[in-house]
Short mmCIF file of C-alpha atoms in Angstrom, two decimals:
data_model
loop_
_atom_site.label_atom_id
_atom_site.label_comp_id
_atom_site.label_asym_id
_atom_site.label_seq_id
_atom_site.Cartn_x
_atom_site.Cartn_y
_atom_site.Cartn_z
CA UNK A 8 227.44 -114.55 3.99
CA UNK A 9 228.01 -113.93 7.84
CA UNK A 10 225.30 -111.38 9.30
CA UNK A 11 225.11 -109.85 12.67
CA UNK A 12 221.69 -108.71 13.81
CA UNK A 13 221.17 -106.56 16.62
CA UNK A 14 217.31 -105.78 17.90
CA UNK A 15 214.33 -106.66 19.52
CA UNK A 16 213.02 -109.93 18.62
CA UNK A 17 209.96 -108.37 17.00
CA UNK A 18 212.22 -106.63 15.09
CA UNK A 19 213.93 -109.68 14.02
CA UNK A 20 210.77 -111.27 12.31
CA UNK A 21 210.39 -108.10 10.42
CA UNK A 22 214.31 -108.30 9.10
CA UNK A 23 214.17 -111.27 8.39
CA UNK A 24 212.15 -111.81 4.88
CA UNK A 25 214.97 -108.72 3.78
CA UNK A 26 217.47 -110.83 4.62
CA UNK A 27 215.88 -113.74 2.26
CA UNK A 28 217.22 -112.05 -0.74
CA UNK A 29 221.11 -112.58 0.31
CA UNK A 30 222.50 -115.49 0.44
CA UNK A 31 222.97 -115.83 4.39
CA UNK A 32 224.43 -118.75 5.73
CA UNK A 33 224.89 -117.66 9.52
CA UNK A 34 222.96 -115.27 11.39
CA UNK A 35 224.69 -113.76 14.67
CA UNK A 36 221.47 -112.54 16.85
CA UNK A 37 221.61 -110.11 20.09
CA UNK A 38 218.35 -109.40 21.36
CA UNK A 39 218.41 -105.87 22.79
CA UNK A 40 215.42 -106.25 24.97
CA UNK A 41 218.29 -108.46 27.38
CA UNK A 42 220.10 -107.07 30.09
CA UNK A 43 223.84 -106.69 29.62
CA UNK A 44 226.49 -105.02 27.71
CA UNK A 45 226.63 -106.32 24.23
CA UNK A 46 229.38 -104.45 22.30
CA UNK A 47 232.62 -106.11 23.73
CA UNK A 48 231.43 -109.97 23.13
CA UNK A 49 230.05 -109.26 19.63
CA UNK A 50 233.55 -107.68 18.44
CA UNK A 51 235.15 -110.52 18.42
CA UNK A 52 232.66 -112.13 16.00
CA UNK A 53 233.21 -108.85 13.58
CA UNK A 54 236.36 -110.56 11.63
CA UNK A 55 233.48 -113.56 11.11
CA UNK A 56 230.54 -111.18 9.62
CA UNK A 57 230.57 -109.62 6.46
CA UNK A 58 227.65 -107.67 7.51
CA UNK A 59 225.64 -105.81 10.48
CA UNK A 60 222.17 -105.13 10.85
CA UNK A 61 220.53 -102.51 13.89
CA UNK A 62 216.96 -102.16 14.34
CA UNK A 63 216.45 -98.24 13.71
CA UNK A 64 216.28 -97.17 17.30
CA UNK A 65 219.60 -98.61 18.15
CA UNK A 66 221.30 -97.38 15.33
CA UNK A 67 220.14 -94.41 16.13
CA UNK A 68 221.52 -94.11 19.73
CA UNK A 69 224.71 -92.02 19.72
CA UNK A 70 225.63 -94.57 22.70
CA UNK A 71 225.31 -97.40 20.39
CA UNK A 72 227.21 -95.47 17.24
CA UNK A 73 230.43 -94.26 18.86
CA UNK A 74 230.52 -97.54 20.63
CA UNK A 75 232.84 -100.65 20.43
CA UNK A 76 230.86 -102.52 17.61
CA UNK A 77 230.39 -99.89 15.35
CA UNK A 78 233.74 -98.93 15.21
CA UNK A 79 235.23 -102.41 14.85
CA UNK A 80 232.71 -103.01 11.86
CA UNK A 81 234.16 -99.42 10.56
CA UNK A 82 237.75 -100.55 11.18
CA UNK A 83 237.10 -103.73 9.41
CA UNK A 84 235.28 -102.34 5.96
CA UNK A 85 231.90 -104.40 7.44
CA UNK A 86 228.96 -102.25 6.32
CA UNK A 87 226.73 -100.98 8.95
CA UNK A 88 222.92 -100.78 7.69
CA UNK A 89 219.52 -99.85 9.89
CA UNK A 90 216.38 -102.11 9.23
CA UNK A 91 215.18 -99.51 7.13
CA UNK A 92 217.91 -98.78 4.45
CA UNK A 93 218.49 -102.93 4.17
CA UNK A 94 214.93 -103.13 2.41
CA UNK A 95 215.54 -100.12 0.42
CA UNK A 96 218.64 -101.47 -1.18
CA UNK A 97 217.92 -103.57 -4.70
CA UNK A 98 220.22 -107.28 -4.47
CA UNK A 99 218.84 -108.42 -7.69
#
């Protein structure tokens, strides 16, 4: 499984260990604390992930939501889950 992480690196050590219980065998990373517009270079990785990954805050950002990445991961049937609801969900 293909997984695109977007956040802070901080936030990255925390998503990490919830990311132990899938089998992942490539992790896409953009840190968010970098300068630079992200959204257009990641899409083209989209038809490569099977899943994406925001830290809360950027998920949260209606900038970030109605913008290029989000909607190719809707387009493309790629679920779209905040750091928060990927350690609620049970893949036992």
């Amino acid at each position: 499984m293909c997984i695109m992480v977007i956040s802070s690196t901080a936030k990255l050590i925390e998503i990490l260990p919830k990311l132990n219980k899938l089998d992942v065998s490539q992790i896409h990373f953009y840190n968010v604390e970098m300068e630079g517009d992200f959204g257009m270079p990641l899409v083209s990785l989209m038809p490569f992930t099977n899943l994406l990954v925001c830290e809360d805050s950027i998920l949260d950002s209606s900038n970030f939501r109605d913008g290029p990445l989000v909607c190719e991961a809707e387009r493309m049937n790629v679920p779209v889950l905040s750091e928060t609801w990927l350690g609620q969900i049970p893949f036992d």
